[in-house]
Coordinates of C-alpha atoms in Angstrom, one line a residue:
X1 CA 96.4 125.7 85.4
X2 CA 96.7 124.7 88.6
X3 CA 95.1 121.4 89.7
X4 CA 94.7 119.5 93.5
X5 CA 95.0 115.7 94.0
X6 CA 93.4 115.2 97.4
X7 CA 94.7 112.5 99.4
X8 CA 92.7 111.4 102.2
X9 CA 94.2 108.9 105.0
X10 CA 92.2 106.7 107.4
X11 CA 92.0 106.1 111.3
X12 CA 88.3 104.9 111.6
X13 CA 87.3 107.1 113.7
X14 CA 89.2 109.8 113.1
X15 CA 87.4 109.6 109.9
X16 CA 85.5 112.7 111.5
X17 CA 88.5 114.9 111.0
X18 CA 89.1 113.5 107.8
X19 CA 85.5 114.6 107.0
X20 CA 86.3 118.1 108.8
X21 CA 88.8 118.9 106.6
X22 CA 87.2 118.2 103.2
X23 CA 84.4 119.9 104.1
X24 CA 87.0 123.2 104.9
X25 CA 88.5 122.7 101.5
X26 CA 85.1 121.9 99.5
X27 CA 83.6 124.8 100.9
X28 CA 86.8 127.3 99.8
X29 CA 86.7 125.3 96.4
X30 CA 82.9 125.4 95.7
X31 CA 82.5 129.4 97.0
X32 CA 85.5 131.2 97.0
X33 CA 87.6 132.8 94.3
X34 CA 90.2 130.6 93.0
X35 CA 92.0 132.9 91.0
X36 CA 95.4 132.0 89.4
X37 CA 97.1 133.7 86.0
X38 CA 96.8 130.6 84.3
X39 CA 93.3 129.3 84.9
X40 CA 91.1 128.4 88.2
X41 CA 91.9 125.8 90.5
X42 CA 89.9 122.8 90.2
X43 CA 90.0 119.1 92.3
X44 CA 91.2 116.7 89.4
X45 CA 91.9 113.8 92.1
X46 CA 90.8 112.4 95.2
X47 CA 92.3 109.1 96.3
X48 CA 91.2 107.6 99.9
X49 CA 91.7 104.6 102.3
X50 CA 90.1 103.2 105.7
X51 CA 87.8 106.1 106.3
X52 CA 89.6 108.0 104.0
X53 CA 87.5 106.3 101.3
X54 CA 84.4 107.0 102.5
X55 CA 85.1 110.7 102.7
X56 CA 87.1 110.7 99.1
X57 CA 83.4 109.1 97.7
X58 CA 81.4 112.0 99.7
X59 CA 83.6 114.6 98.2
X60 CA 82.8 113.4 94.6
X61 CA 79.8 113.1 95.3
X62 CA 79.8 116.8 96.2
X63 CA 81.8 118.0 93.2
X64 CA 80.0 115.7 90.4
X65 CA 76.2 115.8 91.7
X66 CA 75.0 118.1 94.5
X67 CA 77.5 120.6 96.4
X68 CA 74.3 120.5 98.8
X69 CA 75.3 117.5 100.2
X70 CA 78.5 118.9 101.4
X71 CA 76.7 119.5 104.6
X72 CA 75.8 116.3 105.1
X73 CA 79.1 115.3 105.8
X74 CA 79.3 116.4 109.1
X75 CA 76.3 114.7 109.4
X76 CA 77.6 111.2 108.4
X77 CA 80.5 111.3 111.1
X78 CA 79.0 113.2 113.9
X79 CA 75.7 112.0 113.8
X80 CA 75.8 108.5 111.9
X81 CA 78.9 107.1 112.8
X82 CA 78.0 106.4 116.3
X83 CA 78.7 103.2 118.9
X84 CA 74.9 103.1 119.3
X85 CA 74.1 101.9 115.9
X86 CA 77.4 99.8 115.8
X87 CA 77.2 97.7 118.6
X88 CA 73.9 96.1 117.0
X89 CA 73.7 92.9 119.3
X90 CA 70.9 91.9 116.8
X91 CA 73.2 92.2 113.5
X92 CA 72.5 89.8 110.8
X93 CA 75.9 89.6 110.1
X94 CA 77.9 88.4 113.3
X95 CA 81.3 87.7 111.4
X96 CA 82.6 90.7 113.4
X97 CA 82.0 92.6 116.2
X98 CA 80.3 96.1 114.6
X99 CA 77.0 96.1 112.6
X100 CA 78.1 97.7 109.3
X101 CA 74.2 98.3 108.5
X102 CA 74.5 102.2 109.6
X103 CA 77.3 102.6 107.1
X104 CA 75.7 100.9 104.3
X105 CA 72.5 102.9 105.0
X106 CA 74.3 106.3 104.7
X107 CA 76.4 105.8 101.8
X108 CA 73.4 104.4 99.8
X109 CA 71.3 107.7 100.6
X110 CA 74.6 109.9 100.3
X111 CA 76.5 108.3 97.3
X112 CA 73.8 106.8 95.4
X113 CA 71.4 108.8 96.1
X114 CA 68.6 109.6 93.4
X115 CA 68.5 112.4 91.0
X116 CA 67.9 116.0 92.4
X117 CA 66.7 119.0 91.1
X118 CA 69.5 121.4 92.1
X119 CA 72.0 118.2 90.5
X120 CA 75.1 120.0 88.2
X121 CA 78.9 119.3 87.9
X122 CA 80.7 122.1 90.1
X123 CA 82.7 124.5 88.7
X124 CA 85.8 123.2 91.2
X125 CA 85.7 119.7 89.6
X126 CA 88.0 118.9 86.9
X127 CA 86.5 117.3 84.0
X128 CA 87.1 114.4 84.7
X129 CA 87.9 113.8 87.8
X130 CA 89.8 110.7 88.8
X131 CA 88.6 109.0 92.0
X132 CA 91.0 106.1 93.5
X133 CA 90.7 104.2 96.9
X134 CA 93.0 101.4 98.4
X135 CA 92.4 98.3 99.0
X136 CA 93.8 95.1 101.5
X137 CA 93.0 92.1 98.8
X138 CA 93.0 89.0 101.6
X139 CA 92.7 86.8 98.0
X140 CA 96.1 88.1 97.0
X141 CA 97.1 88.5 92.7
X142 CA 99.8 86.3 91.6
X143 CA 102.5 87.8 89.6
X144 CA 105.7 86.0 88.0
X145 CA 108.9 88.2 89.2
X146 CA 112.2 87.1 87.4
X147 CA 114.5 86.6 90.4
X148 CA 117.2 88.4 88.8
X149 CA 120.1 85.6 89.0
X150 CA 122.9 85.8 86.5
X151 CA 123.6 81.9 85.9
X152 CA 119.5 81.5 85.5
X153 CA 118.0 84.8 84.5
X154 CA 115.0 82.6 83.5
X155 CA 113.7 81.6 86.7
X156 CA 110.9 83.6 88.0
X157 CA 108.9 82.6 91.4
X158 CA 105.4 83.3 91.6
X159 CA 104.6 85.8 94.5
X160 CA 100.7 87.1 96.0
X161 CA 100.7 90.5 96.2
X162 CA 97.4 91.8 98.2
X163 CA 97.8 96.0 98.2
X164 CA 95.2 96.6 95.4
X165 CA 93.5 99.6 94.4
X166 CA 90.4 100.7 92.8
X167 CA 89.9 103.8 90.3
X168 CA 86.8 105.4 88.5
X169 CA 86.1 108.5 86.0
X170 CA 83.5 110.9 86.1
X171 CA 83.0 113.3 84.1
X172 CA 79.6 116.5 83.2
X173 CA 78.0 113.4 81.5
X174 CA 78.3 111.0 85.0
X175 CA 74.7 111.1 86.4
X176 CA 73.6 110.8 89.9
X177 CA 72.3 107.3 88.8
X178 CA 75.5 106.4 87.1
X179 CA 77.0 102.7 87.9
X180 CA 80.1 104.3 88.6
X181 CA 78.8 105.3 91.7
X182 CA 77.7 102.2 93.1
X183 CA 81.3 100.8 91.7
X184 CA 82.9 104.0 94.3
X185 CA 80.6 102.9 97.5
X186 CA 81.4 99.3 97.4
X187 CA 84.8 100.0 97.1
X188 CA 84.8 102.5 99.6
X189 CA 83.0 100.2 102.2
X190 CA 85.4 97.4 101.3
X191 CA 88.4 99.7 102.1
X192 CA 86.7 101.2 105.5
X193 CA 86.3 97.6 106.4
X194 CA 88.7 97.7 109.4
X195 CA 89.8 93.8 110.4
X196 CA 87.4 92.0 112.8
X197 CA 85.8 95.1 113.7
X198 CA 83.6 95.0 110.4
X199 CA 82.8 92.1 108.4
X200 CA 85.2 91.2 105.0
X201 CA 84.1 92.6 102.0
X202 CA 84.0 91.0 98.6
X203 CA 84.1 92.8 95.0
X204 CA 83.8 91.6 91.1
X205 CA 87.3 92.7 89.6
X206 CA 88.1 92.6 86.2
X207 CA 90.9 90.5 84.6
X208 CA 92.0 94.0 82.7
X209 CA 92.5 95.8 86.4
X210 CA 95.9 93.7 86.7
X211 CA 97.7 93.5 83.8
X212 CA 100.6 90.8 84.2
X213 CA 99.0 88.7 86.5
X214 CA 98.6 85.2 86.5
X215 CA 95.0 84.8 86.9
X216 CA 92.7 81.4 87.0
X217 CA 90.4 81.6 83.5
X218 CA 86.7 82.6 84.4
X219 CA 85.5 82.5 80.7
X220 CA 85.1 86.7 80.4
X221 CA 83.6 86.6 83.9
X222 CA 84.7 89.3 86.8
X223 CA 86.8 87.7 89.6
X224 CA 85.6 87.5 93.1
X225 CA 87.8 89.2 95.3
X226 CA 87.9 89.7 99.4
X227 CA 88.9 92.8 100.9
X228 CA 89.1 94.8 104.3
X229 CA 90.7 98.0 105.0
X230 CA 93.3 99.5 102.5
X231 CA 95.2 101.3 105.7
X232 CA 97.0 98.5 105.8
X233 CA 98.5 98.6 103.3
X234 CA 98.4 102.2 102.9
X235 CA 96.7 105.0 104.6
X236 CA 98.2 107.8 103.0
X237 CA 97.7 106.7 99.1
X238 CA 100.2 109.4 97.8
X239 CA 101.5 107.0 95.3
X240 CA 97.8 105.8 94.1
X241 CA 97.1 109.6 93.6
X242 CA 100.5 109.9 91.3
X243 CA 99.6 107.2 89.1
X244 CA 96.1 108.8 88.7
X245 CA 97.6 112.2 87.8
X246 CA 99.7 110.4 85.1
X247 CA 96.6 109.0 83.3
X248 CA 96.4 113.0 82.0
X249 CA 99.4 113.3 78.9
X250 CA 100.2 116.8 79.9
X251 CA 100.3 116.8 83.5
X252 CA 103.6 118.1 83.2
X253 CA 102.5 121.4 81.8
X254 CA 99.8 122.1 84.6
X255 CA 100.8 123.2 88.5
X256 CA 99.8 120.2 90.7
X257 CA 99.3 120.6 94.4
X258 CA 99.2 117.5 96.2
X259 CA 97.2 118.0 99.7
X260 CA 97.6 115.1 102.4
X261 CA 94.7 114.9 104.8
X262 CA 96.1 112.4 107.5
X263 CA 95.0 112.5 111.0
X264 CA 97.7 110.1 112.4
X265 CA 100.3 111.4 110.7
X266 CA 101.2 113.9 113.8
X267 CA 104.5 115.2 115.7
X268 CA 104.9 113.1 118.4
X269 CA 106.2 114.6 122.1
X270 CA 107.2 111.2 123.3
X271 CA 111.0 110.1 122.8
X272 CA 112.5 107.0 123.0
X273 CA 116.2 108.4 124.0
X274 CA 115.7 109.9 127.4
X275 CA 112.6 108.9 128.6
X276 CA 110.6 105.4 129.5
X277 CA 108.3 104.0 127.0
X278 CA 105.9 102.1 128.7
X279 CA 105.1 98.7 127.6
X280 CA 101.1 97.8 126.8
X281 CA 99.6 97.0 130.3
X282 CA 96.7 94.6 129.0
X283 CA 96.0 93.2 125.5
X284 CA 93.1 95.8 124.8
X285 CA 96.2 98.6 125.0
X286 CA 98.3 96.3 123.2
X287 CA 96.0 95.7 120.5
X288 CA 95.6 99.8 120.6
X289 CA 99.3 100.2 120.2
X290 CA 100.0 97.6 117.2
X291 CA 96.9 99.4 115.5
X292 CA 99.0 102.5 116.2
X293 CA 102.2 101.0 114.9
X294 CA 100.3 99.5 111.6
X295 CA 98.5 102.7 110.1
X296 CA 101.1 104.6 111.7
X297 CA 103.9 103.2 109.6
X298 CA 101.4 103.1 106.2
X299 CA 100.8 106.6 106.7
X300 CA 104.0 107.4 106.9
X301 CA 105.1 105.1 103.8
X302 CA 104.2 107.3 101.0
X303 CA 105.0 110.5 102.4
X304 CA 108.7 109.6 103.5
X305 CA 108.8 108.3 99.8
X306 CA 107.3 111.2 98.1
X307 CA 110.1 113.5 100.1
X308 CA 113.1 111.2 99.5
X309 CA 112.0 111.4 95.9
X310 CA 111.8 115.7 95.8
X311 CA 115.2 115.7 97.4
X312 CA 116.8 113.0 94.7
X313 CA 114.9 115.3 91.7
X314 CA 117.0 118.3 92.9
X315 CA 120.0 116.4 92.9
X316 CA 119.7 114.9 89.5
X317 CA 118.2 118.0 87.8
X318 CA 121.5 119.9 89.2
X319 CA 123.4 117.1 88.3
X320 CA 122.2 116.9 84.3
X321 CA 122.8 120.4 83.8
X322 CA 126.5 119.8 84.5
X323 CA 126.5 117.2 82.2
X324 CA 127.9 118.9 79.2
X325 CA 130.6 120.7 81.0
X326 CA 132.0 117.5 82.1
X327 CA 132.2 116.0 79.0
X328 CA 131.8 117.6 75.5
X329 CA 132.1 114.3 73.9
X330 CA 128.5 113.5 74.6
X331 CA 127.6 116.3 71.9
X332 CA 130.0 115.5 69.3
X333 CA 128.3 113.6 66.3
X334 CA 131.1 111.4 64.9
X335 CA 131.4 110.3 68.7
X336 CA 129.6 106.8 66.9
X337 CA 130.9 104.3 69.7
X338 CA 130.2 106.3 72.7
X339 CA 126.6 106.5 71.2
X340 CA 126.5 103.1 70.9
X341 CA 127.4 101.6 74.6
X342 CA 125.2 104.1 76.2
X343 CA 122.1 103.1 73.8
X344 CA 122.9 99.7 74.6
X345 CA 123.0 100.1 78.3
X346 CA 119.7 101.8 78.2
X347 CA 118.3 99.0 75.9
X348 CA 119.5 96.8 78.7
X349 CA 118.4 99.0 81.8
X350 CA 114.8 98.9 79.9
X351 CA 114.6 95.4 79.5
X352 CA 115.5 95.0 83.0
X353 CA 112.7 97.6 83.9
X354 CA 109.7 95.5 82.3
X355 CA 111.2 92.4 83.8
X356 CA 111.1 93.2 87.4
X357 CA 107.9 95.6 87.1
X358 CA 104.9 92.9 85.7
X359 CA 101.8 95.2 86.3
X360 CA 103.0 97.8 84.1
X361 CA 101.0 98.2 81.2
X362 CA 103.7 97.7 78.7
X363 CA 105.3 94.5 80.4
X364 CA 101.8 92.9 80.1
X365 CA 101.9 93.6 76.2
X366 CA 105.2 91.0 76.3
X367 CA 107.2 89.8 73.4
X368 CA 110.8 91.4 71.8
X369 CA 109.6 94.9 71.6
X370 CA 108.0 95.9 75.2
X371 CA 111.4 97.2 76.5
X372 CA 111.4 98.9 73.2
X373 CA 108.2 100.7 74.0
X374 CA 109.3 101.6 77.6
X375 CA 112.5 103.2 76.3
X376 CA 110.8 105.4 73.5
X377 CA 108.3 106.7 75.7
X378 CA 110.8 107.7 78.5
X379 CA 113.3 108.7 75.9
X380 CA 109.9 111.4 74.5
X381 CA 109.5 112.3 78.5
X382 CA 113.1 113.2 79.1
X383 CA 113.3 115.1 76.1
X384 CA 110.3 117.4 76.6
X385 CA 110.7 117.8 80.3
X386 CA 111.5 121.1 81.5
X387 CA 114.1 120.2 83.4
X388 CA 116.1 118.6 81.1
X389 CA 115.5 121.5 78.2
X390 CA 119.2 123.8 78.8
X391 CA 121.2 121.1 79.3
X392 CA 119.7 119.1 76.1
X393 CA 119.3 122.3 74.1
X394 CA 123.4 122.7 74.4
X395 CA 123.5 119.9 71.4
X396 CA 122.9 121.1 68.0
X397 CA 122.9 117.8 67.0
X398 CA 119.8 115.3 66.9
X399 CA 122.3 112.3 67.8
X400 CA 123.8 114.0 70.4
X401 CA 120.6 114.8 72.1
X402 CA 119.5 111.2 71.4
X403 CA 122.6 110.3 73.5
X404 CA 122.4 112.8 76.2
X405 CA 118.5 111.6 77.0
X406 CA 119.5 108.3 77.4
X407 CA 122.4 109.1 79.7
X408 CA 119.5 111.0 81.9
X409 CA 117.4 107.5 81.4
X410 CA 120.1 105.9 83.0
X411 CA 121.0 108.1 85.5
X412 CA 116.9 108.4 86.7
X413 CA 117.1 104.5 86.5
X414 CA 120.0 104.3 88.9
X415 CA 118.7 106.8 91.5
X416 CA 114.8 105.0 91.0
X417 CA 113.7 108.3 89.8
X418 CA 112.5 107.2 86.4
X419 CA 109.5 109.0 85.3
X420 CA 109.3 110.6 88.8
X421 CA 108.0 114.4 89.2
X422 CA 108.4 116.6 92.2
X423 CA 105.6 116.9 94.0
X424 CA 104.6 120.1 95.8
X425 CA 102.9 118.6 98.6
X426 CA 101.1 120.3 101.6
X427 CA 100.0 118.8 104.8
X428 CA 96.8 118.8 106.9
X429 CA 97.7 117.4 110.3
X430 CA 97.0 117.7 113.8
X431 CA 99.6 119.6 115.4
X432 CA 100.1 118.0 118.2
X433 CA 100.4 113.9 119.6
X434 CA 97.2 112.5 121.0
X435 CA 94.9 116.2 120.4
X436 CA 91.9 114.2 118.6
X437 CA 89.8 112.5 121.1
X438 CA 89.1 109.9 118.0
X439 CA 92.3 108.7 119.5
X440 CA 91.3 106.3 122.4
X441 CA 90.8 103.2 122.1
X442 CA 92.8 102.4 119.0
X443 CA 91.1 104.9 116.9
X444 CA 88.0 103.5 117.5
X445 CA 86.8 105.8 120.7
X446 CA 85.3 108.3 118.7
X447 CA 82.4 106.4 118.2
X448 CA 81.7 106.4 121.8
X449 CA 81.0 110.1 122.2
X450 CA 79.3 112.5 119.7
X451 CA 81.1 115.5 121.4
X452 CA 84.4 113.8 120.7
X453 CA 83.8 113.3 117.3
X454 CA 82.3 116.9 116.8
X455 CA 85.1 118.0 118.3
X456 CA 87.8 116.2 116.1
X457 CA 85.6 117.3 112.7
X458 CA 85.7 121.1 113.9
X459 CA 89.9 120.2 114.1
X460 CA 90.0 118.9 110.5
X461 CA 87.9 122.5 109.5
X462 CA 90.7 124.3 111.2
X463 CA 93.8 122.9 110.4
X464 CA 92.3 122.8 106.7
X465 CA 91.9 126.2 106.9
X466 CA 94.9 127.2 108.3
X467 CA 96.9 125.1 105.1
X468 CA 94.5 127.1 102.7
X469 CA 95.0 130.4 104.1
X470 CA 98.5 130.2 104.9
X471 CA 99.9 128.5 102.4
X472 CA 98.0 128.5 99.0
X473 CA 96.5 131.7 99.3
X474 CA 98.6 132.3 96.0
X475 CA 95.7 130.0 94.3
X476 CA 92.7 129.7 96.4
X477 CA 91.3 133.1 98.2
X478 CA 88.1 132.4 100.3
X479 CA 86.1 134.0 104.0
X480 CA 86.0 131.4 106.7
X481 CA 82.9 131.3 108.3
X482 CA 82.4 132.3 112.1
X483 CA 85.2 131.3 114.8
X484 CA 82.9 128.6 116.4
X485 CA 83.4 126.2 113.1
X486 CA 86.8 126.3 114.3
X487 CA 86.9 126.2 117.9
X488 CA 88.4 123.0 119.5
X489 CA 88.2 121.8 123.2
X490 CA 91.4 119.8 124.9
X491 CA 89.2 116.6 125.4
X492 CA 90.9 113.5 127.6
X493 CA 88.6 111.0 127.2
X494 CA 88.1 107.6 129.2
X495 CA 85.9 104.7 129.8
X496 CA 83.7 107.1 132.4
X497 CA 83.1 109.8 129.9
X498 CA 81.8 107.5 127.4
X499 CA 78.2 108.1 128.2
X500 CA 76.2 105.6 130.4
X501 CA 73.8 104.2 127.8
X502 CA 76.5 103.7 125.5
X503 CA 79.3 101.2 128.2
X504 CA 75.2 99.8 128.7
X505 CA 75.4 98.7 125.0
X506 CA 78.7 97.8 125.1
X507 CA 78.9 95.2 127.6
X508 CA 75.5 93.7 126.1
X509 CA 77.5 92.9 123.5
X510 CA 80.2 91.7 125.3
X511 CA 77.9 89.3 126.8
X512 CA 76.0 88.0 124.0
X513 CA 79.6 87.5 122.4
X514 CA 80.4 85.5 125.6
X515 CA 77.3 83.2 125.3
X516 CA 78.3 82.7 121.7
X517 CA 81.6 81.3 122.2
X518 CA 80.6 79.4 125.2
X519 CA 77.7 78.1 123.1
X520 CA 80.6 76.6 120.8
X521 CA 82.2 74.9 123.4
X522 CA 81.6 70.9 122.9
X523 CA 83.1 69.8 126.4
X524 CA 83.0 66.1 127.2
X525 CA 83.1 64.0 130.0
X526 CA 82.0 65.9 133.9
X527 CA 82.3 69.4 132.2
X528 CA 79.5 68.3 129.9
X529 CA 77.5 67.4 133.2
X530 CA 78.1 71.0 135.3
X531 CA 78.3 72.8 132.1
X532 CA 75.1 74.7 133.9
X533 CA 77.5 75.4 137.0
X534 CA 80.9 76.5 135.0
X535 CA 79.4 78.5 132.3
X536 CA 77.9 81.6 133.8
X537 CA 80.9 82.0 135.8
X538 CA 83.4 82.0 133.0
X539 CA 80.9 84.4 131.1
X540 CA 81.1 86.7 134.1
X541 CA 84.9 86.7 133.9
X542 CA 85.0 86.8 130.5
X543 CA 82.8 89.8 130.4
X544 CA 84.6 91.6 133.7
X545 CA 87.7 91.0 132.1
X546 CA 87.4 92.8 128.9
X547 CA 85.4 95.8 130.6
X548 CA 88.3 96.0 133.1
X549 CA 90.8 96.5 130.0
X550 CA 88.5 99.2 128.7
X551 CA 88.8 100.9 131.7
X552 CA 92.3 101.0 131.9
X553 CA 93.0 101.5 127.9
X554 CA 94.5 104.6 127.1

């Protein structure tokens, strides 16, 4: 059977494209023919950060409750998700610069929206389906890590580790009304919530969500936990999506196909070697180009991984099957004290596994036989895994297979492969540098102009439906709809094609910002005196300076 983990990356935004592109895939999921010999292809997991998570909740939402609402997803980014209900000068909450009120709104009436009549599980959902979205914990969870010296292999240092995660289930008996789905949208808000641009975010964990931990005692009470945006950390959650795919015991026997949604994930025409980079010109472009450099490096994290890991699978899976011919000794029976060293080493190698990895579930059970637990279960991977099955099946002997899988333990262990899988992944990208107008302004100028961000959604269709038709057409067969879905302008927008009303809005806030931090200001002495003369002039500077930088901002 063949299943999908969707993986959805952020960009605030560029969340529109995001949003484009699910709403390609959703549509070829929900009404085409997925054909394939050994059952249909179904969407088993989404995972989501930034923006990401908001479209990875609207897409369950879509498969689990109402396909009608897939639809409404364009609606969300290209009608919702604009500056005019953002910059909110009147926004109760004024720890940030963006009124989050408009989000909140649409996720309540898209996510948690009541029971309808037309309500029923789609046909492309798996059952369940696994929904995951990251997280940037500003609290922090404290682990103990051994530090791994040889003269004191019992000292451990306590270390805060803040890239969290949350994961629900649903399943044909998850209602529209279902808790889970109030669990997904705060989640999803707290991961969208992009540093200083919209307030922090706090949500109830559970004690049980990080096993290992060293966590204060709150008497079977949920912990309260702050968050902002999960990008990051991680706005390409490749990795979160793995670990969901391993919850199922026989993923293994079905044909995953990861897809990567990630609109800054791009080929880049600029080079350093041979041409002049040139350096930020005012602190609005070089607050644009660190935002750049953050999700551009998180995106990239999991991917780069992912590959290096494919590439290190096709060494060691070549590598194993030579094993036998090297040495025939690993086969033979009476071979008693070769046996024994390498089931020792792996003992050892195990032990040292739990001990450096505290959130695993089997470190957190502790005591003498948790290393024993982590070896058995590998050892029953390695020996049912396809890969392995020649080269073990050249042993007629149950010790000498015994040997031979803990030889592969160690070998995975070395090259960090242990328990790894190839992953057949496919990209959705744009492909070319700086082609989404939801570029500007840090990622945040698509919210200046609905045309841009209708524009960038109509790219995510596109480039969506150029991965489906071009490259898993061998599972998924579906008609595009008419040409003008797909059709996307070259858009370069600035400051004077942000429409009038909207740079209006802007510098209102800008001012009303201005008179709050002035308003702060305690000066003593003759400042207090001509406070009347000096502050409207430093509020006019204050305000020409910033509109002058988004001007000039690329």
């Amino acid at each position: 059977m063949t299943k999908i983990a969707l993986v959805l990356g952020g960009g605030v935004s560029l969340g529109a494209y995001t949003g484009g592109a699910v709403s390609e895939i959703l549509r070829a999921l929900t009404t085409g023919d997925r054909r394939h010999e050994s059952g249909p292809t179904r969407i088993h997991v989404i995972t989501g950060t930034s923006a990401g998570a908001l479209n990875a909740s609207l897409a369950a939402r879509c498969l689990a409750v109402n396909r009608e609402l897939i639809p409404w997803i364009e609606s969300a980014w290209v009608d919702g998700a604009d500056a005019t209900h953002l910059l909110n000068a009147n926004r109760k909450n004024r720890s940030a610069w963006l009124d989050d009120s408009i989000i909140d709104e649409l996720t309540r009436a898209l996510i948690t929206a009541d029971a309808a009549a037309e309500d029923s599980y789609s046909s492309a959902a798996g059952d369940p389906l696994r929904v995951g979205v990251t997280l940037a914990n500003l609290s922090g969870v404290r682990y103990d890590i051994p530090y791994g010296f040889l003269n004191v292999p019992e000292r451990s240092f306590g270390t805060r580790l803040h890239d969290d995660s949350l994961a629900i289930e649903l399943n044909r008996s998850t209602g529209a009304a279902d808790p889970a789905w109030e669990t997904l949208r705060q989640a999803s808000l707290a991961s969208s919530a992009f540093p200083f641009a919209f307030p922090v975010r706090t949500l109830h964990r559970s004690p049980a969500d990080y096993p290992g931990a060293s966590l204060p005692d709150m008497r079977g009470e949920d912990l309260p936990m702050s968050y902002v945006d999960g990008g990051l950390f991680d706005t390409a959650p490749l990795g979160l999506a793995k670990r969901l795919v391993e919850r199922d015991p026989n993923f293994r026997a079905d044909d995953w196909r990861y897809i990567l949604v990630e609109p800054t994930l791009r080929s880049s025409g600029a080079t350093v070697g041979g041409s002049t980079v040139e350096a930020p010109r005012a602190a609005l472009d070089l607050a644009a180009d660190l935002t750049r450099a953050v999700l551009g490096q998180s995106a990239a994290q999991d991917w780069v991984r992912a590959n290096r890991v494919n590439a290190r699978l096709e060494v060691l899976t070549a590598l194993v099957e030579r094993l036998p011919e090297l040495n025939d000794r690993l086969h033979d029976p009476d071979e008693l004290g070769l046996g024994r060293r390498i089931g020792e080493l792996a003992e050892r190698v195990a032990e040292m596994q739990v001990a450096l990895d505290p959130t695993s579930a089997v470190a957190a059970h502790s005591g003498s036989d948790a290393a024993d637990q982590y070896l058995d279960r590998h050892l029953r991977r390695i020996e049912a895994d396809t890969r392995y099955e020649s080269a073990l099946a050249q042993s007629d002997s149950r010790a000498g297979r015994s040997r031979l899988a803990k030889l592969v333990f160690l070998l995975e262990s070395a090259g960090g492969l242990c328990g790894k899988d190839f992953m057949n992944l496919y990209l959705v990208a744009p492909p070319q540098a700086g082609e989404l107008a939801g570029d500007y302004l840090a990622n945040f100028g698509g919210f200046f102009n609905r045309e841009w961000r209708a524009n960038d959604f109509r790219a995510g269709r596109r480039d969506a439906r150029r991965v489906l038709e071009e490259s898993l057409a061998d599972v998924i067969s579906y008609e595009a709809s008419g040409d003008a879905d797909y059709e996307v302008e070259s858009i370069d927008p600035t400051w004077e094609s942000v429409p009038t009303s909207t740079r209006r809005q802007l510098v209102r806030v800008l001012e009303d910002e201005a008179d709050r931090t002035l308003a702060e200001l305690r000066p003593g002495g003759l400042a207090a005196l001509f406070k009347w003369a000096w502050k409207p002039v430093l509020k006019r500077w204050l305000v020409e300076r910033a509109t002058r930088a988004l001007r000039e901002a690329r």
